[in-house]
Short mmCIF file of C-alpha atoms and ligand atoms in Angstrom, two decimals:
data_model
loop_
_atom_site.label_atom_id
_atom_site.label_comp_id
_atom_site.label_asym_id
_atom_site.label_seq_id
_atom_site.Cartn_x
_atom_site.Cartn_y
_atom_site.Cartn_z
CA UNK A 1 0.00 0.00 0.00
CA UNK A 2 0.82 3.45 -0.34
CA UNK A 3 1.25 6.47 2.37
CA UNK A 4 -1.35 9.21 0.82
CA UNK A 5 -1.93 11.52 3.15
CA UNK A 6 -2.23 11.72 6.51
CA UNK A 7 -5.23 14.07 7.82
CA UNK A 8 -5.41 15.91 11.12
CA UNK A 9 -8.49 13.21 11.53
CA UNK A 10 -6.58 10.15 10.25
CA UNK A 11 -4.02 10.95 13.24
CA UNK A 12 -7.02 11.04 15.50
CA UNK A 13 -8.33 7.69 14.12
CA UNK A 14 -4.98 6.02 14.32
CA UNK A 15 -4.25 7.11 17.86
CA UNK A 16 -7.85 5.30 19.09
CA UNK A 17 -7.15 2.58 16.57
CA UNK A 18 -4.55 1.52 14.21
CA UNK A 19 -7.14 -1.05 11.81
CA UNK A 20 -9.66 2.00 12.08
CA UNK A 21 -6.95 4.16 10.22
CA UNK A 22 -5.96 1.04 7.99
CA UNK A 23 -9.75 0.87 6.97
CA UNK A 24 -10.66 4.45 6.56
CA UNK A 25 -7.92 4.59 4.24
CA UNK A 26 -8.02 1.94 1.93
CA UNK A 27 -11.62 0.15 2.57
CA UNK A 28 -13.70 2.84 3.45
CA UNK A 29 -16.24 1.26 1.41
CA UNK A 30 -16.44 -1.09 5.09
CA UNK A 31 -17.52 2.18 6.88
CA UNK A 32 -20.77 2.20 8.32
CA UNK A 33 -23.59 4.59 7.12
CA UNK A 34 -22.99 7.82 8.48
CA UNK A 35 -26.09 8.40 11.20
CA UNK A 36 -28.37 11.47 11.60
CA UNK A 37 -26.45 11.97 14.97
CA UNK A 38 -23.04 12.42 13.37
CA UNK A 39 -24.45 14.30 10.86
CA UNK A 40 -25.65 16.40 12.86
CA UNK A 41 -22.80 16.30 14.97
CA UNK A 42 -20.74 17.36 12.01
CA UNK A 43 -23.05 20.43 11.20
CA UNK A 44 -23.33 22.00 14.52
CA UNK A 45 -19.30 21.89 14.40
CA UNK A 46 -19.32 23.73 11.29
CA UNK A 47 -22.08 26.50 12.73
CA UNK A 48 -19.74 26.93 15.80
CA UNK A 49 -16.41 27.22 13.53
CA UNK A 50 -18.32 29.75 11.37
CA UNK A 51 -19.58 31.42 15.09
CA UNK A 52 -16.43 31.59 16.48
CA UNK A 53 -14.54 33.36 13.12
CA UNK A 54 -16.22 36.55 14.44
CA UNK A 55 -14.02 36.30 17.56
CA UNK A 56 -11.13 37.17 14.99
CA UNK A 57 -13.36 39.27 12.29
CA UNK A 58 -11.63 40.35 8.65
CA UNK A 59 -10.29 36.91 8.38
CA UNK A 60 -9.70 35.08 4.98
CA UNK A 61 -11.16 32.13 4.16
CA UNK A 62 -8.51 29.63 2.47
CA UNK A 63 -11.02 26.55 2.76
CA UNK A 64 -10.77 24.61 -0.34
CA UNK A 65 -14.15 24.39 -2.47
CA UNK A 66 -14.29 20.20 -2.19
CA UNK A 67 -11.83 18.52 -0.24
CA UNK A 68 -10.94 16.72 -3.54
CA UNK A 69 -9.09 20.09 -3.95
CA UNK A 70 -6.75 20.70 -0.84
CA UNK A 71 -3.69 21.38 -2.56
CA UNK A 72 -5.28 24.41 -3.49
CA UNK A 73 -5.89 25.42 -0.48
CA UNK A 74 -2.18 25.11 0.73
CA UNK A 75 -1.11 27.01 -1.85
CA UNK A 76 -3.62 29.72 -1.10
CA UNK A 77 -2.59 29.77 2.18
CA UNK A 78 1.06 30.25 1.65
CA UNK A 79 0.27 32.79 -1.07
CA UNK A 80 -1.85 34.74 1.89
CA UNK A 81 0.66 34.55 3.96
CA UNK A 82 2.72 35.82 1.92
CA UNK A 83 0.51 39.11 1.02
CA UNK A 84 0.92 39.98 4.51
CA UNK A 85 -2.57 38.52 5.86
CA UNK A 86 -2.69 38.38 9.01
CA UNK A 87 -6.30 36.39 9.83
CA UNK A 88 -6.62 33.03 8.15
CA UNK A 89 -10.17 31.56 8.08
CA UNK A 90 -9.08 27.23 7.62
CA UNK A 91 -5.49 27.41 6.86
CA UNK A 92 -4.01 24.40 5.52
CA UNK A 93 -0.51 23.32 5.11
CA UNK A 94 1.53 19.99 4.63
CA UNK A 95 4.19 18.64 5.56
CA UNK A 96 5.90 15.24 4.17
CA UNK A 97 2.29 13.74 3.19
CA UNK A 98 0.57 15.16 6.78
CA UNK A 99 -1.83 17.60 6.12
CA UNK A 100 -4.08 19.84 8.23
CA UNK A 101 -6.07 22.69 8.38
CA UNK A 102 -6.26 25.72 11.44
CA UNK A 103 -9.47 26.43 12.07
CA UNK A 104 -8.16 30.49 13.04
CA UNK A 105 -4.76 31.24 12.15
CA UNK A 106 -3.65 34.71 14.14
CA UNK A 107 -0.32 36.60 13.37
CA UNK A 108 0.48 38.52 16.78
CA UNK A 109 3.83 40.35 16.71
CA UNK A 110 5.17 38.22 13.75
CA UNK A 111 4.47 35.07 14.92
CA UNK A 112 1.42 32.75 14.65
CA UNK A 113 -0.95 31.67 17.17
CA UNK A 114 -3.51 28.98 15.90
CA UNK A 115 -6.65 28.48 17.11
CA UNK A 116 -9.06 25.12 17.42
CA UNK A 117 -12.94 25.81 17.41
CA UNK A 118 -14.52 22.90 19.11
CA UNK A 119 -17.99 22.71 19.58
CA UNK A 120 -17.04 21.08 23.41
CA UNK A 121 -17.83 22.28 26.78
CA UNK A 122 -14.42 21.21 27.95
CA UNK A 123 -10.91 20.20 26.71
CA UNK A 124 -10.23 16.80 26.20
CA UNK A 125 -6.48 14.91 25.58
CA UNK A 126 -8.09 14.34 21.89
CA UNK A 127 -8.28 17.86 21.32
CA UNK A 128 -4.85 18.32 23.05
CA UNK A 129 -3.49 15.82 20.30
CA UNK A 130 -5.28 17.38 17.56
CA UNK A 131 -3.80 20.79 18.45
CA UNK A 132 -0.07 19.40 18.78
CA UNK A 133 -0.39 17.85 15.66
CA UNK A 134 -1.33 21.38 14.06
CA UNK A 135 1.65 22.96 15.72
CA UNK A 136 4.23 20.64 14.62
CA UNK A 137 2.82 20.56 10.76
CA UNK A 138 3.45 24.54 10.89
CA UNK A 139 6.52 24.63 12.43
CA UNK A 140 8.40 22.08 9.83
CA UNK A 141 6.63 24.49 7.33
CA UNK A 142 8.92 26.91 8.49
CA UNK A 143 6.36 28.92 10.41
CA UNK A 144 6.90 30.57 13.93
CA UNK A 145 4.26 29.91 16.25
CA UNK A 146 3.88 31.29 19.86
CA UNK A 147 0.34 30.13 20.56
CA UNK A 148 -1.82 27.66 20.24
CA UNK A 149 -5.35 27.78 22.08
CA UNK A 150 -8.68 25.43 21.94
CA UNK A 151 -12.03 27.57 21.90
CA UNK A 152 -14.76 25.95 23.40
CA UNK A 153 -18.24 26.85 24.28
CA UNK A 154 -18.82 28.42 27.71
CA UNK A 155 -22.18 26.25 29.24
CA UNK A 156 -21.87 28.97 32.12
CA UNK A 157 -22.93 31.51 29.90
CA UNK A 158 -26.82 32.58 29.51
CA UNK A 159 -28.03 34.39 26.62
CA UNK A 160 -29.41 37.70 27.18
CA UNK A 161 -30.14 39.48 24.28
CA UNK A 162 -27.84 39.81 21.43
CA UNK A 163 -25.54 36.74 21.45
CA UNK A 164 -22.29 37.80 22.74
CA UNK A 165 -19.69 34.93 21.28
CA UNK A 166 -17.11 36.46 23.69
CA UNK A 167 -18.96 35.38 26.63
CA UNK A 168 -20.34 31.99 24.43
CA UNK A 169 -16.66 31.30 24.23
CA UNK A 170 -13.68 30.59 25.87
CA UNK A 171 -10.05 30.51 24.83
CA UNK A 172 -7.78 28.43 26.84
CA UNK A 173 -4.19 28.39 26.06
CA UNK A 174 -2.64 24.70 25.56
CA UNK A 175 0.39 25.50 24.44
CA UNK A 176 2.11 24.20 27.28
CA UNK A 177 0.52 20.70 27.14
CA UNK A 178 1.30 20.48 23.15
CA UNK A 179 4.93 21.25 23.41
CA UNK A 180 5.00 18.19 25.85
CA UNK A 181 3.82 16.04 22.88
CA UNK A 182 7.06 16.88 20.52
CA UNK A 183 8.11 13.80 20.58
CA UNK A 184 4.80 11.46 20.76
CA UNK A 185 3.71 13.16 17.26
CA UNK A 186 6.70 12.56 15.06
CA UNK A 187 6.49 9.46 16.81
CA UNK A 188 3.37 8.20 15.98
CA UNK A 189 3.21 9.84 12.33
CA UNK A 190 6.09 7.38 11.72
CA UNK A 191 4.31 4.86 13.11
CA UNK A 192 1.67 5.05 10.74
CA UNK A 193 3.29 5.95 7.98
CA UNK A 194 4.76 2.48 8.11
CA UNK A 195 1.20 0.98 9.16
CA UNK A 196 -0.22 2.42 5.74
CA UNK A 197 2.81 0.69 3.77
CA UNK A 198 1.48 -2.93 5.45
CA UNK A 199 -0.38 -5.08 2.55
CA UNK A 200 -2.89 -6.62 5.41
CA UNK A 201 -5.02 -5.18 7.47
CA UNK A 202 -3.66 -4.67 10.88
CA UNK A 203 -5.31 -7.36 13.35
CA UNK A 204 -6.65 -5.50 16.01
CA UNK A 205 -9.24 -6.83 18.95
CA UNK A 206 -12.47 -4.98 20.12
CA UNK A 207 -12.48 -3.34 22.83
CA UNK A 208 -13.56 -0.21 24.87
CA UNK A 209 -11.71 1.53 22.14
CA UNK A 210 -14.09 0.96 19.81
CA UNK A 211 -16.31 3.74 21.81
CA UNK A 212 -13.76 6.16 22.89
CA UNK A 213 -13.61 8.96 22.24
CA UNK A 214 -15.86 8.40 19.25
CA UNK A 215 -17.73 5.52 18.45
CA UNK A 216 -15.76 3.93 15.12
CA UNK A 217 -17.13 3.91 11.95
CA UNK A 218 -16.33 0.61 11.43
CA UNK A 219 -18.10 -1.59 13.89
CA UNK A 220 -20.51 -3.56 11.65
CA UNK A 221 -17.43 -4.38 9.85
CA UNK A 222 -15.29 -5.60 13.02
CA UNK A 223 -18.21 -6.68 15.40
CA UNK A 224 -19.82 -8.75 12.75
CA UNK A 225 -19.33 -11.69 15.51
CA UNK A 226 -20.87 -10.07 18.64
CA UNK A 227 -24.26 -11.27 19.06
CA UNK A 228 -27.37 -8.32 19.40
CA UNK A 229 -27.71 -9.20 23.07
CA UNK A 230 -24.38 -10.08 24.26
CA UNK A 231 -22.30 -9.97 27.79
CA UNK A 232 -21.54 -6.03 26.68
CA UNK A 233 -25.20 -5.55 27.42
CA UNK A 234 -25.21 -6.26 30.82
CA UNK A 235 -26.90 -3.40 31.93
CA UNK A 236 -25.03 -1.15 34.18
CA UNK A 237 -22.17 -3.52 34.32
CA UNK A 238 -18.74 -1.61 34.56
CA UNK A 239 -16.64 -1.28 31.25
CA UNK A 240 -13.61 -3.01 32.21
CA UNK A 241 -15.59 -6.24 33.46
CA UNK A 242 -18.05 -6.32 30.38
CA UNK A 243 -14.69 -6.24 28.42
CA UNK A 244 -12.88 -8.67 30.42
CA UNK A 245 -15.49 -11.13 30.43
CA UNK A 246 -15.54 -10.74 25.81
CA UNK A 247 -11.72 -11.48 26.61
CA UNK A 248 -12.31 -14.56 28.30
CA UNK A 249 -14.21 -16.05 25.87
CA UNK A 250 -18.17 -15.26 27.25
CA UNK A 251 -19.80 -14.13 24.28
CA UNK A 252 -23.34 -14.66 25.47
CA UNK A 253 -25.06 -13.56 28.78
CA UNK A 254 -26.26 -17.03 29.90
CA UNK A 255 -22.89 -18.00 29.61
CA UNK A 256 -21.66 -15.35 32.43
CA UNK A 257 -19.47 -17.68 34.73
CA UNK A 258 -21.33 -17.91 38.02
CA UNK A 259 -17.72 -15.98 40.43
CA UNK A 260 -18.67 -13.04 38.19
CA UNK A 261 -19.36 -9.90 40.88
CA UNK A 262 -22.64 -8.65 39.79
CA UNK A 263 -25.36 -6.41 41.42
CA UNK A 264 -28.96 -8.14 42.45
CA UNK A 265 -30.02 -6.50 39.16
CA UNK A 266 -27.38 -7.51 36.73
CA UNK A 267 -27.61 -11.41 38.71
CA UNK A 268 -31.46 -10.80 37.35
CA UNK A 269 -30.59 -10.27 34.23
CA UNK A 270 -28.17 -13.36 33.74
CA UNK A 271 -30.49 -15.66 35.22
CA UNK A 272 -33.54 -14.72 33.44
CA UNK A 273 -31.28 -15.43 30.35
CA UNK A 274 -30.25 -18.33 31.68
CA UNK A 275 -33.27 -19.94 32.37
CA UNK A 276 -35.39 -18.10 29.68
CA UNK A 277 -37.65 -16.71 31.90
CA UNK A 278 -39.00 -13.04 33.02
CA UNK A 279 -39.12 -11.72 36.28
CA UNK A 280 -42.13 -9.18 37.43
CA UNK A 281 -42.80 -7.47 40.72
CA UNK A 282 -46.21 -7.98 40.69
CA UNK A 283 -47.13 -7.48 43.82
CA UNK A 284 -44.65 -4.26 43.96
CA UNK A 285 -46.46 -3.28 40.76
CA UNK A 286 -50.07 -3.45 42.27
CA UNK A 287 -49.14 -1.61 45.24
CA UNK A 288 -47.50 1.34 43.11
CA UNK A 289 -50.66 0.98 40.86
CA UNK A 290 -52.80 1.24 43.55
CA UNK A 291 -51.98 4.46 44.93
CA UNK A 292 -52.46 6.24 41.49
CA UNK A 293 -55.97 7.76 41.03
CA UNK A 294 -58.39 6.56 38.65
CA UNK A 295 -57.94 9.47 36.30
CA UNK A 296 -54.20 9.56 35.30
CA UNK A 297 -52.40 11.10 32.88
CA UNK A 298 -49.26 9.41 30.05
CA UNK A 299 -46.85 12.20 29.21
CA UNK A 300 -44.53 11.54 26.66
CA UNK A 301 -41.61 14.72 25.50
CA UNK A 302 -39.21 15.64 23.87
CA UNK A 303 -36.60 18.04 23.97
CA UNK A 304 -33.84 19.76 22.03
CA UNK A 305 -30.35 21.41 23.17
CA UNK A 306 -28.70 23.32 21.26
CA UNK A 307 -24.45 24.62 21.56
CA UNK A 308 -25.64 27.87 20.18
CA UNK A 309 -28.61 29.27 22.42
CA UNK A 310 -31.35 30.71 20.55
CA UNK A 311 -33.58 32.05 22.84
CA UNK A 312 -32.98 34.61 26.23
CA UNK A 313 -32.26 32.98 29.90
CA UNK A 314 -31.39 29.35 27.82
CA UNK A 315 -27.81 27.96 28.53
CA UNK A 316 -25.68 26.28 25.64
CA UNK A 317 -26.87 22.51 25.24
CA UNK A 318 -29.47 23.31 28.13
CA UNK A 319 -32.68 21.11 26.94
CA UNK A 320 -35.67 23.43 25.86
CA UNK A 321 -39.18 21.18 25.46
CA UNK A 322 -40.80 21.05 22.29
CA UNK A 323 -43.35 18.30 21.69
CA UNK A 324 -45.43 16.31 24.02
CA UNK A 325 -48.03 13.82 23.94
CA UNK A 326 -50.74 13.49 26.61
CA UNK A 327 -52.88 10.89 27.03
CA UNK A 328 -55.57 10.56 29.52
CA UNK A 329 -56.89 7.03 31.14
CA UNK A 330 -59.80 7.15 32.84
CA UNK A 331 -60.83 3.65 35.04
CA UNK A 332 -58.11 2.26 32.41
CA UNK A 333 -59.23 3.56 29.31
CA UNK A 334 -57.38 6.12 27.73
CA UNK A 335 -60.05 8.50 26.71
CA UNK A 336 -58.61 11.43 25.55
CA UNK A 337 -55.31 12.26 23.52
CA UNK A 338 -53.62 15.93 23.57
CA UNK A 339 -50.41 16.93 21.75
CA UNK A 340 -48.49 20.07 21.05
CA UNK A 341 -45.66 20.48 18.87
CA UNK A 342 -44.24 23.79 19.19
CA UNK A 343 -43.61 26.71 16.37
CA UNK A 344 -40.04 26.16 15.45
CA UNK A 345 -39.20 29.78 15.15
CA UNK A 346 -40.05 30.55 18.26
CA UNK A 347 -39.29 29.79 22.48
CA UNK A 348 -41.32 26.80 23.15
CA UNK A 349 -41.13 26.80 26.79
CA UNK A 350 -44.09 29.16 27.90
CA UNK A 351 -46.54 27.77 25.05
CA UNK A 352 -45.56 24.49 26.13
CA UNK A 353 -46.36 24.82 29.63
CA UNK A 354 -49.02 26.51 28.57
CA UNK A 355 -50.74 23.61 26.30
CA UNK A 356 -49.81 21.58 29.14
CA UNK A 357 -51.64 23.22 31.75
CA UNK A 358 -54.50 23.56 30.02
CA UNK A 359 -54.84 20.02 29.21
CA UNK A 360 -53.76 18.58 32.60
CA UNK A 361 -56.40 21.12 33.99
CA UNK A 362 -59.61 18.53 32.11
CA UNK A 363 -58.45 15.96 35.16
CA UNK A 364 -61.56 15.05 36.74
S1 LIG B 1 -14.43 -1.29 15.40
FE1 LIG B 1 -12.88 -1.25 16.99
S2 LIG B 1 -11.32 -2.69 16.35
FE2 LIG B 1 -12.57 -2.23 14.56
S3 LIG B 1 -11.52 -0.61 13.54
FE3 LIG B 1 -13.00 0.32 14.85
S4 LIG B 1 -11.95 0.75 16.76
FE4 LIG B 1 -10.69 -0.69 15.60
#
């Protein structure tokens, strides 16, 4: 096989796992669908990148049309550069076949100061890695850089009128913890440059990996084995034991060796697969029944959060209601359904309570 290139997000893919790099580039065909989550994952990133450029206004964008075309892009960057701009909008550069963009490139004083938008409430050692990566790209392209900072979104911050994207964000310097990774990058980059010249695909276990920090895109491909109820859905069982019990062999939950430490709940669980049976609390179930009056309500909502707050006294990612169901049961029939789905242009909360008031209010 053949290096290519090596992406800011291929390094983050090799570091969780080496096959997941091997795959993305040279069987991505494996790769699951991509779900709505991600997706929308992936968009709200892009709103908060484009948000956070206005922290740094007059900036130029060097962000290549496709990504089919991001040798363009490096040589618009270096000719921007060059023209004495000093606010670059997705700078890319590459060095020996590792490529990356800066989300906000700064010159200060001469020297550079790059800047990672991440649509995060905190900083994580991914982001840390991402960063350091960045740095030492721009410094073998012969560039001086004196900062480097990750710009997450505040969740302390409440909107109050006009959105104010200095309060919405912070800037936290990681410099220090990047230039304590010189060595680890170069290390790694060789390490998978020489992965990517391997003719196999690397053999690699499952493992917690496969989860953290992002869930692979290539678990169909590389779980095809695991059955749809397995030992790893044990419910509140702890990681490491799920994992070691997959490494000793247990594959299915009735197959749980009998010295494994489990809660009452999780023993329930095993057992009931075990011996193919279900367990109910009736009596537990009648009492709780019992004490509800004849004329009950079902309330089924939903919510949405959102990084960017759109309405006054919200929070970033705080959940704002939107949609409910009702249903009332009178004697045990349900006799009456109410809904409410709210306008999407505007705050929810007070016409939601509203509706909801209203409704509960027909209780007899
Ligand atoms: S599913 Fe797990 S083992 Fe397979 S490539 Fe992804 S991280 Fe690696």
């Amino acid at each position: 096989m053949s290096i290519k290139h090596i992406s800011k997000s291929n390094f983050i893919t090799g570091l969780q796992c080496e096959k997941a790099l091997y795959l993305k580039k040279f069987h991505s065909q494996l790769a699951d669908e991509i779900t709505l989550n991600k997706k929308n994952i992936f968009e709200v990133g892009t709103q908060v990148g484009l948000l956070a450029q206005d922290l740094f206004p007059g900036g130029v964008d060097s962000s290549p049309e496709d990504y089919s075309k991001i040798s363009e892009s490096i040589d618009y960057t270096k000719s921007l550069m060059q023209n004495g701009i000093e606010i670059i909008y997705e700078a890319a550069f590459e060095y020996e076949h590792v490529r990356c963009f800066v989300d906000i490139l700064v010159k200060k004083e001469n020297e550079w100061h790059i800047y990672e938008v991440k649509s995060s409430t905190h900083i994580s050692e991914t982001y840390i890695n991402d960063v350091a990566l960045q740095y030492f790209v721009l410094r073998k392209c012969g560039l001086k850089v004196s900062g480097a900072s990750v710009v997450h979104i505040d969740n302390s911050y409440v909107k109050s009128g006009d959105l104010e994207i200095n309060k919405l964000f912070k800037i936290v310097s990681v410099l220090k913890k990047i230039q304590e990774k010189s060595d680890f990058i170069p290390l790694k980059l060789n390490d998978f440059k020489a992965l990517l010249l391997e003719d196999n695909i690397p053999s690699m276990e499952i493992g917690k990996h496969c989860n953290k920090p992002y869930e692979c895109d290539f678990k169909s491909y590389c779980w095809k084995h695991v059955p749809e109820y397995s030992v790893l859905n044990i419910s509140r069982l702890k990681a490491e034991t799920k994992w070691n019990l997959y490494n000793a062999g247990y594959l299915y939950v009735k197959d749980v060796p009998l010295e494994t430490k489990l809660s009452s709940n999780q023993r329930i669980q095993v057992d009931c697969e075990i011996n193919q049976t279900e367990l109910f609390h009736k009596q537990k179930i009648r009492e709780f029944l019992e004490n509800l009056s004849n004329n009950v309500f079902h309330l089924d909502f939903e919510t949405f959060g959102s990084a960017i707050p759109k309405f006054d006294g919200v929070k970033p990612f705080q959940h704002i209601p939107f949609q409910y169901s009702l249903h009332q049961e009178i004697n045990g029939q349900i006799v009456k359904h109410y809904e409410f789905l709210a306008d999407s242009n505007k705050d929810p909360r007070e016409p939601f309570v509203k509706s909801l008031i209203k409704n509960l209010k027909n209780r007899r």
